Coordinates of C-alpha atoms in Angstrom, one line a residue:
Chain A
M8 CA -115.1 -145.2 -193.4
A9 CA -116.0 -148.3 -191.6
M10 CA -115.0 -150.8 -194.3
M11 CA -112.5 -150.2 -197.1
T12 CA -112.7 -151.8 -200.5
G13 CA -109.7 -153.9 -201.7
E14 CA -108.6 -151.1 -204.0
Q15 CA -108.9 -148.5 -201.2
Y16 CA -106.7 -150.7 -199.0
V17 CA -104.0 -151.0 -201.7
E18 CA -104.0 -147.2 -202.2
S19 CA -103.8 -146.7 -198.4
I20 CA -100.7 -148.9 -198.2
R21 CA -99.1 -147.3 -201.3
K22 CA -99.5 -143.9 -199.6
M23 CA -97.5 -145.0 -196.5
N24 CA -93.8 -144.6 -196.3
I25 CA -93.0 -148.0 -195.0
K26 CA -89.2 -148.7 -195.0
I27 CA -88.7 -152.2 -196.7
F28 CA -85.4 -153.7 -197.7
M29 CA -84.9 -156.7 -199.9
F30 CA -81.9 -158.1 -201.7
G31 CA -79.9 -155.2 -200.3
E32 CA -82.1 -152.5 -201.8
K33 CA -84.9 -150.2 -200.5
I34 CA -88.3 -151.1 -201.9
S35 CA -90.7 -148.2 -202.7
S36 CA -93.9 -150.0 -201.8
A37 CA -95.1 -153.6 -201.3
A38 CA -98.0 -152.6 -203.6
D39 CA -95.7 -152.3 -206.6
H40 CA -93.1 -155.1 -206.3
P41 CA -93.7 -158.4 -208.0
I42 CA -92.3 -160.5 -205.1
L43 CA -94.4 -158.6 -202.5
R44 CA -97.5 -157.8 -204.4
P45 CA -99.1 -161.3 -203.9
S46 CA -98.8 -160.9 -200.2
L47 CA -100.7 -157.6 -200.4
N48 CA -103.2 -159.3 -202.7
S49 CA -104.0 -161.9 -200.0
V50 CA -104.9 -159.1 -197.6
K51 CA -106.8 -157.3 -200.3
A52 CA -109.0 -160.4 -200.6
T53 CA -110.1 -159.9 -197.0
Y54 CA -111.4 -156.5 -197.9
D55 CA -113.0 -157.6 -201.2
L56 CA -114.8 -160.6 -199.7
A57 CA -116.3 -158.4 -197.1
H58 CA -118.3 -156.6 -199.7
K59 CA -119.7 -159.7 -201.4
P60 CA -123.2 -160.7 -200.2
E61 CA -122.4 -164.4 -200.4
Y62 CA -119.6 -164.0 -197.9
E63 CA -120.5 -161.1 -195.7
D64 CA -122.1 -163.2 -193.0
L65 CA -118.7 -164.5 -192.1
M66 CA -116.5 -161.5 -193.2
T67 CA -118.5 -158.8 -191.4
V68 CA -120.0 -158.3 -188.0
K69 CA -121.5 -155.5 -185.9
S70 CA -118.9 -153.8 -183.7
H71 CA -119.7 -153.9 -180.0
L72 CA -118.0 -150.6 -179.6
T73 CA -119.7 -148.5 -182.3
G74 CA -122.6 -150.6 -183.5
K75 CA -121.4 -150.2 -187.0
K76 CA -120.8 -153.0 -189.5
I77 CA -117.0 -153.8 -189.6
N78 CA -114.7 -156.4 -191.1
R79 CA -114.6 -159.4 -188.7
F80 CA -110.8 -159.2 -188.6
A81 CA -111.1 -156.0 -186.5
H82 CA -113.7 -157.6 -184.1
I83 CA -113.6 -158.3 -180.4
H84 CA -115.4 -161.6 -180.0
Q85 CA -118.7 -161.3 -178.1
S86 CA -119.9 -164.9 -178.1
T87 CA -118.9 -168.5 -178.9
E88 CA -120.8 -168.0 -182.1
D89 CA -118.2 -165.2 -183.0
L90 CA -115.4 -167.6 -182.2
V91 CA -116.9 -170.3 -184.5
K92 CA -117.5 -167.8 -187.3
K93 CA -113.9 -166.6 -187.0
V94 CA -112.7 -170.1 -187.8
K95 CA -115.2 -170.4 -190.7
M96 CA -114.0 -167.1 -192.1
Q97 CA -110.4 -168.2 -191.9
R98 CA -111.3 -171.4 -193.8
L99 CA -113.0 -169.3 -196.5
C100 CA -110.1 -167.0 -196.8
G101 CA -107.7 -169.9 -197.1
Q102 CA -109.8 -171.4 -199.8
K103 CA -109.9 -168.1 -201.8
T104 CA -106.1 -167.3 -201.5
A105 CA -104.3 -170.7 -200.9
A106 CA -102.0 -168.6 -198.9
C107 CA -101.6 -166.8 -195.5
F108 CA -103.9 -163.8 -195.6
Q109 CA -102.2 -162.3 -192.6
R110 CA -104.9 -160.4 -190.8
C111 CA -105.5 -163.1 -188.2
V112 CA -102.5 -162.2 -186.1
G113 CA -103.9 -158.7 -185.5
M114 CA -107.3 -160.0 -184.7
D115 CA -105.8 -162.5 -182.2
A116 CA -103.7 -159.7 -180.6
F117 CA -106.8 -157.5 -180.3
N118 CA -108.7 -160.2 -178.3
A119 CA -105.7 -161.2 -176.2
I120 CA -104.8 -157.6 -175.2
F121 CA -108.4 -156.6 -174.7
S122 CA -108.8 -159.0 -171.8
T123 CA -105.3 -158.8 -170.5
T124 CA -105.2 -155.0 -170.2
F125 CA -108.6 -155.2 -168.4
E126 CA -107.2 -157.6 -165.7
C127 CA -103.9 -155.7 -165.5
D128 CA -105.7 -152.5 -164.8
Q129 CA -107.8 -154.2 -162.1
K130 CA -104.7 -155.3 -160.3
H131 CA -102.3 -152.5 -160.9
G132 CA -104.6 -149.4 -161.4
T133 CA -103.1 -148.8 -164.8
R134 CA -105.1 -147.3 -167.7
Y135 CA -104.0 -149.6 -170.5
H136 CA -107.5 -151.0 -171.3
K137 CA -108.8 -147.5 -172.2
N138 CA -105.7 -147.0 -174.4
F139 CA -106.4 -150.3 -176.1
V140 CA -110.1 -149.8 -176.6
D141 CA -109.4 -146.4 -178.2
F142 CA -106.9 -148.1 -180.5
V143 CA -109.4 -150.8 -181.5
R144 CA -112.1 -148.3 -182.1
E145 CA -109.9 -146.3 -184.5
S146 CA -108.7 -149.6 -186.1
Q147 CA -112.3 -150.5 -186.8
E148 CA -113.3 -147.1 -188.0
K149 CA -110.3 -146.9 -190.4
D150 CA -110.4 -150.6 -191.3
W151 CA -106.7 -151.0 -190.7
T152 CA -104.7 -154.2 -191.2
V153 CA -102.9 -154.6 -188.0
D154 CA -99.9 -156.9 -187.7
G155 CA -99.3 -158.6 -184.3
A156 CA -95.6 -158.9 -183.5
M157 CA -94.7 -161.4 -180.7
T158 CA -91.6 -163.4 -181.7
D159 CA -88.3 -161.9 -180.5
P160 CA -85.0 -163.1 -182.0
K161 CA -84.4 -164.7 -178.5
G162 CA -80.6 -165.2 -178.8
D163 CA -79.5 -167.9 -176.3
R164 CA -82.7 -169.9 -175.6
G165 CA -81.2 -170.9 -172.3
L166 CA -81.2 -167.4 -170.9
S167 CA -84.0 -165.0 -169.9
P168 CA -84.3 -161.6 -171.7
S169 CA -82.3 -159.6 -169.2
K170 CA -79.5 -162.2 -169.1
Q171 CA -78.7 -162.2 -172.8
A172 CA -75.2 -161.1 -173.9
D173 CA -76.8 -158.5 -176.1
P174 CA -79.7 -156.9 -174.2
D175 CA -81.6 -156.1 -177.5
L176 CA -82.3 -159.7 -178.4
Y177 CA -85.7 -159.3 -176.8
L178 CA -87.4 -156.0 -177.6
R179 CA -87.2 -153.7 -174.6
V180 CA -87.9 -150.2 -173.2
V181 CA -84.6 -148.2 -173.4
E182 CA -86.1 -144.9 -172.2
R183 CA -89.1 -143.8 -170.2
R184 CA -90.2 -140.3 -170.9
K185 CA -93.1 -138.1 -169.7
D186 CA -94.8 -138.4 -173.1
G187 CA -94.1 -142.1 -173.8
I188 CA -91.4 -144.7 -174.1
V189 CA -88.5 -145.4 -176.5
V190 CA -88.1 -149.1 -177.5
R191 CA -85.3 -151.1 -179.2
G192 CA -85.2 -154.6 -180.5
A193 CA -86.5 -156.7 -183.3
K194 CA -89.5 -159.0 -184.1
A195 CA -88.9 -162.0 -186.4
H196 CA -91.0 -163.9 -188.9
Q197 CA -93.6 -161.2 -189.3
T198 CA -95.9 -162.3 -192.1
G199 CA -97.6 -159.5 -194.0
I200 CA -96.0 -156.7 -191.9
C201 CA -94.8 -155.0 -195.1
N202 CA -98.4 -154.5 -196.2
S203 CA -100.0 -153.6 -192.8
H204 CA -101.0 -150.2 -191.5
Q205 CA -100.1 -150.7 -187.8
V206 CA -98.2 -153.2 -185.7
I207 CA -99.1 -154.3 -182.2
V208 CA -96.0 -155.5 -180.3
M209 CA -96.3 -158.0 -177.5
P210 CA -93.8 -159.8 -175.3
T211 CA -92.9 -163.3 -176.3
I212 CA -92.5 -165.2 -173.0
A213 CA -93.6 -165.1 -169.4
M214 CA -91.2 -163.0 -167.4
G215 CA -89.9 -162.4 -163.9
P216 CA -89.4 -159.0 -162.1
E217 CA -85.9 -158.7 -163.5
D218 CA -87.3 -158.5 -167.0
R219 CA -89.4 -155.4 -166.3
D220 CA -88.1 -153.5 -169.4
Y221 CA -89.0 -156.4 -171.6
A222 CA -92.7 -156.6 -170.5
V223 CA -94.0 -154.1 -173.0
S224 CA -96.9 -154.0 -175.4
F225 CA -97.8 -151.1 -177.7
A226 CA -99.0 -150.1 -181.2
V227 CA -97.3 -147.9 -183.8
P228 CA -97.9 -147.1 -187.5
L229 CA -95.6 -149.0 -189.8
D230 CA -94.1 -145.9 -191.3
T231 CA -92.9 -144.8 -187.8
E232 CA -89.5 -143.2 -187.7
N233 CA -86.6 -145.7 -186.9
L234 CA -88.8 -148.7 -187.8
F235 CA -87.7 -150.8 -190.8
M236 CA -88.0 -154.3 -192.1
I237 CA -85.9 -156.8 -194.1
I238 CA -87.8 -159.3 -196.2
G239 CA -87.1 -163.0 -195.7
R240 CA -86.3 -165.2 -198.7
Q241 CA -88.6 -168.0 -199.8
S242 CA -88.0 -171.0 -201.9
C243 CA -88.6 -170.1 -205.6
D244 CA -89.3 -166.4 -204.7
T245 CA -87.5 -165.0 -207.8
R246 CA -89.8 -166.9 -210.1
K247 CA -92.1 -164.0 -209.5
L248 CA -89.5 -161.7 -211.3
E249 CA -89.5 -163.8 -214.5
G250 CA -92.6 -162.3 -216.0
T251 CA -94.3 -165.7 -216.4
R252 CA -97.4 -166.9 -214.5
L253 CA -97.5 -170.6 -214.8
D254 CA -94.2 -171.4 -213.1
V255 CA -95.2 -169.4 -210.0
G256 CA -98.0 -171.8 -209.2
N257 CA -100.2 -169.2 -207.5
C258 CA -99.6 -166.0 -209.4
E259 CA -102.2 -163.9 -207.5
Y260 CA -101.7 -164.6 -203.8
G261 CA -99.0 -165.3 -201.3
G262 CA -97.5 -164.1 -198.0
V263 CA -94.0 -162.8 -197.1
E264 CA -92.2 -162.5 -193.8
A265 CA -89.8 -159.8 -192.6
L266 CA -87.4 -159.3 -189.8
T267 CA -88.6 -156.0 -188.3
I268 CA -86.2 -153.7 -186.6
F269 CA -87.2 -151.1 -183.9
D270 CA -84.1 -149.0 -183.7
N271 CA -85.1 -146.6 -180.9
V272 CA -88.8 -146.1 -181.8
F273 CA -90.8 -143.7 -179.8
V274 CA -94.3 -144.8 -178.6
P275 CA -96.7 -142.2 -177.2
N276 CA -98.4 -142.9 -173.9
N277 CA -101.8 -143.5 -175.4
R278 CA -100.5 -146.4 -177.5
I279 CA -98.9 -148.3 -174.6
F280 CA -100.8 -151.4 -173.4
L281 CA -98.2 -152.9 -171.0
N282 CA -95.1 -151.3 -169.6
G283 CA -93.3 -153.2 -166.9
E284 CA -96.1 -155.3 -165.4
T285 CA -94.2 -158.6 -165.8
D286 CA -96.9 -160.6 -164.0
F287 CA -99.2 -160.1 -167.1
S288 CA -96.6 -160.9 -169.7
G289 CA -97.4 -164.7 -169.4
M290 CA -101.2 -164.1 -169.5
L291 CA -100.8 -162.1 -172.7
V292 CA -98.6 -164.7 -174.4
E293 CA -100.9 -167.6 -173.4
R294 CA -104.0 -165.9 -174.6
F295 CA -102.6 -164.6 -177.9
A296 CA -101.0 -168.1 -178.5
G297 CA -104.4 -169.7 -177.7
Y298 CA -106.3 -167.6 -180.2
H299 CA -103.6 -168.0 -182.8
R300 CA -103.6 -171.8 -182.4
Q301 CA -107.4 -171.7 -182.9
S302 CA -106.8 -169.7 -186.1
Y303 CA -104.7 -172.5 -187.6
G304 CA -107.8 -174.7 -187.4
G305 CA -109.4 -172.5 -190.0
C306 CA -106.7 -171.0 -192.3
K307 CA -104.7 -174.1 -192.8
V308 CA -107.9 -176.1 -193.5
G309 CA -108.8 -173.7 -196.2
V310 CA -105.4 -174.0 -197.9
G311 CA -105.7 -177.7 -197.4
D312 CA -109.0 -177.7 -199.3
V313 CA -107.2 -176.2 -202.3
L314 CA -104.4 -178.7 -202.1
I315 CA -106.8 -181.6 -201.9
G316 CA -108.7 -180.3 -204.9
A317 CA -105.4 -179.9 -206.7
A318 CA -104.3 -183.4 -206.0
A319 CA -107.7 -184.7 -207.1
L320 CA -107.4 -182.8 -210.4
A321 CA -103.8 -184.1 -210.9
A322 CA -105.2 -187.6 -210.5
D323 CA -108.0 -186.8 -213.1
Y324 CA -105.4 -185.3 -215.5
N325 CA -103.1 -188.3 -215.1
G326 CA -106.0 -190.7 -215.7
A327 CA -105.4 -192.2 -212.3
H328 CA -108.6 -191.0 -210.5
K329 CA -110.2 -194.4 -210.6
A330 CA -107.4 -196.3 -208.9
S331 CA -108.5 -197.4 -205.5
H332 CA -105.3 -196.3 -203.7
V333 CA -105.7 -192.8 -205.2
K334 CA -109.2 -192.6 -204.0
D335 CA -108.1 -193.8 -200.6
K336 CA -105.4 -191.2 -200.4
I337 CA -107.8 -188.4 -201.2
I338 CA -110.1 -189.7 -198.5
E339 CA -107.1 -189.7 -196.0
M340 CA -106.3 -186.1 -197.0
I341 CA -109.9 -185.1 -196.3
H342 CA -109.9 -186.9 -193.0
L343 CA -106.8 -185.2 -191.8
N344 CA -108.0 -181.8 -193.0
E345 CA -111.4 -182.1 -191.4
T346 CA -109.8 -183.3 -188.2
L347 CA -107.9 -180.0 -188.0
Y348 CA -111.2 -178.2 -188.6
S349 CA -112.9 -180.2 -185.9
S350 CA -110.5 -179.0 -183.2
G351 CA -110.7 -175.4 -184.5
I352 CA -114.5 -175.5 -184.2
A353 CA -114.4 -177.4 -180.9
C354 CA -112.1 -175.0 -179.1
S355 CA -114.4 -172.2 -180.3
A356 CA -117.7 -173.8 -179.3
E357 CA -116.2 -174.5 -175.8
G358 CA -115.1 -170.8 -175.4
F359 CA -115.9 -168.7 -172.4
R360 CA -116.4 -165.1 -171.3
T361 CA -113.4 -163.3 -169.8
E362 CA -113.6 -160.7 -167.1
A363 CA -113.4 -158.0 -169.7
G364 CA -116.4 -159.4 -171.5
N365 CA -114.9 -160.8 -174.7
Y366 CA -114.7 -164.5 -175.4
L367 CA -111.7 -166.7 -175.1
I368 CA -111.3 -170.2 -176.7
D369 CA -110.8 -173.4 -174.7
L370 CA -107.1 -173.4 -174.3
L371 CA -106.6 -177.1 -174.1
L372 CA -108.6 -177.8 -177.3
A373 CA -106.8 -174.8 -179.1
N374 CA -103.5 -176.3 -178.2
V375 CA -104.6 -179.8 -179.4
C376 CA -105.7 -178.1 -182.6
K377 CA -102.3 -176.5 -183.2
Q378 CA -100.4 -179.7 -182.2
N379 CA -102.3 -181.5 -185.0
V380 CA -101.5 -178.7 -187.4
T381 CA -97.8 -179.3 -186.7
R382 CA -98.3 -182.8 -188.2
F383 CA -101.2 -183.2 -190.6
P384 CA -100.3 -180.7 -193.3
Y385 CA -97.0 -182.5 -193.7
E386 CA -98.9 -185.8 -194.3
I387 CA -101.4 -184.0 -196.6
T388 CA -98.5 -182.6 -198.7
R389 CA -96.8 -186.0 -198.8
L390 CA -100.0 -187.6 -200.1
A391 CA -100.4 -184.7 -202.6
E392 CA -96.9 -185.3 -203.9
D393 CA -97.6 -189.0 -204.1
I394 CA -100.7 -188.5 -206.2
A395 CA -99.1 -185.7 -208.4
G396 CA -96.1 -187.8 -209.5
G397 CA -92.6 -186.7 -210.2
L398 CA -93.5 -184.2 -212.9
M399 CA -94.4 -181.6 -210.3
V400 CA -90.6 -181.1 -209.8
T401 CA -89.2 -181.9 -213.2
A402 CA -91.5 -180.1 -215.6
P403 CA -89.9 -177.6 -218.0
S404 CA -90.5 -173.9 -217.6
E405 CA -93.3 -171.8 -219.1
K406 CA -90.8 -170.2 -221.4
D407 CA -90.0 -173.6 -222.9
L408 CA -93.7 -174.4 -223.2
R409 CA -94.2 -171.1 -225.2
H410 CA -91.1 -171.7 -227.3
P411 CA -92.0 -172.3 -231.0
E412 CA -89.7 -175.3 -231.4
L413 CA -89.7 -176.8 -227.9
G414 CA -93.3 -176.2 -227.0
P415 CA -94.8 -178.8 -229.4
Y416 CA -92.6 -181.5 -227.8
I417 CA -93.7 -180.5 -224.3
E418 CA -97.3 -180.5 -225.5
K419 CA -96.9 -183.9 -227.0
Y420 CA -94.9 -185.8 -224.4
L421 CA -96.2 -184.2 -221.1
R422 CA -99.9 -184.7 -221.9
G423 CA -101.9 -186.9 -219.5
V424 CA -105.4 -187.8 -220.5
A425 CA -106.2 -186.8 -224.1
A426 CA -109.1 -184.5 -223.2
V427 CA -107.0 -182.2 -220.9
P428 CA -104.6 -179.7 -222.4
T429 CA -101.0 -180.2 -221.3
E430 CA -100.8 -176.6 -220.0
D431 CA -103.7 -177.3 -217.6
R432 CA -101.9 -180.4 -216.3
L433 CA -98.7 -178.3 -215.8
K434 CA -100.7 -175.5 -214.0
I435 CA -102.1 -177.9 -211.4
L436 CA -98.7 -179.5 -210.9
R437 CA -97.1 -176.1 -210.4
L438 CA -99.8 -175.2 -207.8
I439 CA -99.0 -178.4 -205.9
E440 CA -95.3 -177.6 -206.1
N441 CA -96.0 -174.0 -204.8
L442 CA -97.9 -175.4 -201.8
T443 CA -95.6 -178.2 -200.9
L444 CA -92.2 -176.8 -201.6
G445 CA -92.5 -173.4 -203.2
T446 CA -93.2 -170.0 -201.8
A447 CA -96.5 -171.1 -200.2
A448 CA -94.8 -174.0 -198.4
V449 CA -93.5 -171.3 -196.0
G450 CA -97.1 -170.8 -194.9
Y451 CA -98.5 -174.3 -195.3
R452 CA -95.6 -176.4 -193.9
T453 CA -93.0 -174.6 -191.8
E454 CA -95.5 -172.0 -190.4
S455 CA -97.7 -175.0 -189.5
M456 CA -94.8 -176.3 -187.5
H457 CA -93.6 -173.1 -185.8
G458 CA -96.2 -170.5 -186.3
A459 CA -98.2 -169.7 -183.1
G460 CA -95.5 -171.6 -181.2
S461 CA -93.4 -174.6 -181.9
P462 CA -94.8 -178.1 -181.1
Q463 CA -93.2 -178.3 -177.6
A464 CA -95.0 -175.1 -176.6
Q465 CA -98.3 -176.8 -177.2
R466 CA -97.3 -179.9 -175.3
I467 CA -96.5 -177.8 -172.3
M468 CA -99.9 -176.2 -172.4
I469 CA -101.6 -179.6 -173.0
S470 CA -99.7 -180.9 -169.9
R471 CA -100.9 -177.9 -167.8
Q472 CA -104.5 -178.1 -169.0
G473 CA -104.8 -181.9 -169.3
N474 CA -106.4 -182.5 -165.9
V475 CA -104.5 -185.7 -165.2
E476 CA -105.4 -185.9 -161.6
Q477 CA -109.1 -186.1 -162.4
K478 CA -108.3 -188.9 -164.9
K479 CA -106.4 -190.8 -162.1
Q480 CA -109.5 -190.5 -159.9
L481 CA -111.7 -191.9 -162.7
A482 CA -109.4 -194.9 -163.0
K483 CA -109.3 -195.4 -159.3
A484 CA -113.1 -195.4 -159.1
I485 CA -113.4 -198.0 -161.9
A486 CA -110.7 -200.1 -160.4
R487 CA -112.2 -199.8 -156.9
I488 CA -109.0 -198.3 -155.4
Q489 CA -109.6 -196.4 -152.2
Chain B
M1 CA -145.6 -153.1 -206.4
P2 CA -143.4 -156.0 -207.3
V3 CA -142.8 -158.9 -205.0
R4 CA -139.8 -158.1 -202.9
I5 CA -137.5 -160.9 -202.0
R6 CA -134.5 -160.3 -199.7
L7 CA -131.7 -162.8 -200.0
K8 CA -129.3 -163.6 -197.2
Y9 CA -126.4 -165.9 -197.6
C10 CA -124.4 -167.8 -195.1
G11 CA -120.7 -167.0 -195.2
G12 CA -119.9 -169.9 -197.5
C13 CA -116.9 -171.6 -195.7
N14 CA -117.6 -175.1 -197.1
P15 CA -120.8 -174.9 -199.3
R16 CA -122.2 -178.2 -200.7
Y17 CA -123.7 -176.5 -203.7
D18 CA -123.5 -173.2 -205.6
R19 CA -125.5 -170.9 -203.4
T20 CA -125.6 -168.1 -206.0
A21 CA -127.5 -170.5 -208.4
I22 CA -130.5 -170.1 -206.1
A23 CA -130.6 -166.4 -206.8
A24 CA -130.2 -167.0 -210.5
M25 CA -133.1 -169.5 -210.5
L26 CA -135.3 -167.0 -208.6
R27 CA -134.5 -164.2 -211.1
A28 CA -135.3 -166.6 -214.0
D29 CA -138.5 -167.8 -212.5
F30 CA -139.7 -164.5 -211.1
P31 CA -138.5 -161.8 -213.5
Q32 CA -140.9 -159.2 -212.2
A33 CA -139.7 -159.7 -208.6
D34 CA -137.5 -157.2 -206.8
I35 CA -134.7 -159.5 -205.6
A36 CA -131.9 -158.0 -203.5
E37 CA -129.0 -159.1 -201.4
T38 CA -128.9 -155.8 -199.5
A39 CA -131.4 -154.1 -197.3
K40 CA -133.8 -151.6 -198.9
D41 CA -136.3 -149.2 -197.3
G42 CA -139.6 -150.7 -196.5
P43 CA -140.7 -154.3 -195.8
D44 CA -139.7 -157.4 -197.8
H45 CA -142.4 -159.9 -198.8
F46 CA -140.0 -162.9 -198.5
V47 CA -136.7 -163.6 -197.0
A48 CA -134.6 -166.4 -198.4
V49 CA -131.7 -167.5 -196.2
I50 CA -129.4 -169.4 -198.5
C51 CA -127.1 -171.7 -196.5
G52 CA -124.4 -173.9 -198.0
C53 CA -124.9 -176.8 -195.7
P54 CA -127.3 -178.2 -193.0
V55 CA -125.5 -176.3 -190.2
A56 CA -127.3 -173.2 -191.5
C57 CA -125.2 -170.8 -189.5
A58 CA -126.3 -167.6 -191.2
S59 CA -127.4 -164.8 -188.9
H60 CA -130.9 -163.8 -189.9
D61 CA -132.8 -163.0 -186.7
D62 CA -133.1 -159.4 -187.8
L63 CA -134.7 -160.2 -191.1
R64 CA -138.5 -160.5 -191.5
G65 CA -140.6 -161.3 -194.5
L66 CA -144.3 -160.2 -194.6
A67 CA -145.2 -163.5 -196.2
G68 CA -142.5 -165.6 -194.5
K69 CA -138.9 -166.7 -194.4
T70 CA -137.5 -169.8 -196.1
I71 CA -134.2 -171.3 -195.0
L72 CA -132.5 -173.3 -197.8
T73 CA -129.7 -175.7 -197.1
S74 CA -129.5 -177.5 -200.4
E75 CA -130.6 -176.9 -204.0
K76 CA -133.6 -179.2 -203.4
D77 CA -135.0 -176.5 -201.1
Y78 CA -135.5 -174.2 -204.0
G79 CA -138.8 -175.8 -204.8
K80 CA -140.3 -174.9 -201.5
L81 CA -139.1 -171.3 -201.8
A82 CA -140.5 -171.0 -205.3
A83 CA -143.8 -172.6 -204.2
A84 CA -144.1 -170.2 -201.3
V85 CA -143.5 -167.2 -203.6
R86 CA -146.1 -168.5 -206.1
S87 CA -148.8 -169.2 -203.6
A88 CA -148.5 -166.1 -201.4
D89 CA -151.4 -163.8 -201.2
L90 CA -149.8 -160.4 -201.3
S91 CA -152.9 -158.3 -201.6

């Protein structure tokens, strides 16, 4: 089975015994809970789109390992064209779900670990690259959704992993055995982990020799013994329990995060990709972050496309679409969104071949891309709220709209232009609410700020990659300074 | 043997028109043609690469049409595809 259908994916998740907790209770499966199901639906879309002829050129690719057609989310990039098509695929998936579709993190982990394990083996004589290629091959063959877990809880940010008051605040090796390792710790903010098949764990920062036990990377199935997750709350999340669709804004798709606990989890030798080589921890982090910062130049743009469309519809339904300032705000939203896309495409087009043979993005441009993502979606949401008007946060509930006595008053007084049903106006306002301050704002706003690294992390990389000395030489030459 | 037309779409990340409308027009104008989005055994007479914008990034190097290949980047391009199908000597 090289490519699952969406339904096959759902059934495969349902069959797993993933230990999920939410509101103090154990959840039987992400496939069957109304708060979690939209997250699973977003990933399901990545399987369904791959089977549609009008999308397959982006959604699928030939594996360089097996020669078979695979979902691009499981691909090791073989060219700059692959990098560009990755961003285009992400834009498409953002457009179709208006949510985080979650598989990017695994794809980015695949490509970062592929090249890092190769170079680690070259220096240290380890055999991690073979372990990893075997894992990728199996992932492609079984069409797994693979979560990539990097962010440790981190405790005191002023202290290194080994200096923390509680040594488990960064995930670490607690036992080395002949047949593998035992790890303990946690990974935070894991979007989509509750509906993934496997998780790849990576270290979260560059490390020194004293942090040897923390320089660890591996993969395990998500129903592994002693692994469990606690779902994070989202603004407006329990609207999904009310049995109505309109108030949810996006009733089909979403994304949820979890704090994932590794409480003495065993990892067999053949799934270990880094185990104590601290000098490669920084490389792995830098490459993963680079790929993931590229990703945001696609996924957030796709979600932005939906939000711009929603704002334009709100203007139509309000009868304000001809106002010059409204037109100008829509133009500004498009300008900001396409600027994000520009840097996503640029860092891909300027990619280069690694020693392992896969392609890495231009790290400077990828960090510029993500730095813009920490800002522009906030301005896009501000403009969307401006155009939508206050009703997006004051409209009555769907139950009131359906009420035999209250409904007619809502129909009468909340209508915009006469030709558009009041319910349609409310639907589009709820979608804007969902994206700007509801459940989807987790992905479109705060994830834009902190996902793939907080703003300062990009500024450090921009400083390192910015080539200021060459710029000084340019200025000296023009100014005729010897 | 009916005219065989193989359709290949770009991935559709930001299409400027409804790409599937091209297929619908082809099927309406050439009801006898065998029009397919997926590969079949044997050669195709035509290949139509339907791209959503002028970038035309669809991968199609591996596709060959005995009577040619047309790359479309807008709805206006349908005319040249239809003309090519009509005028082709498939004997």
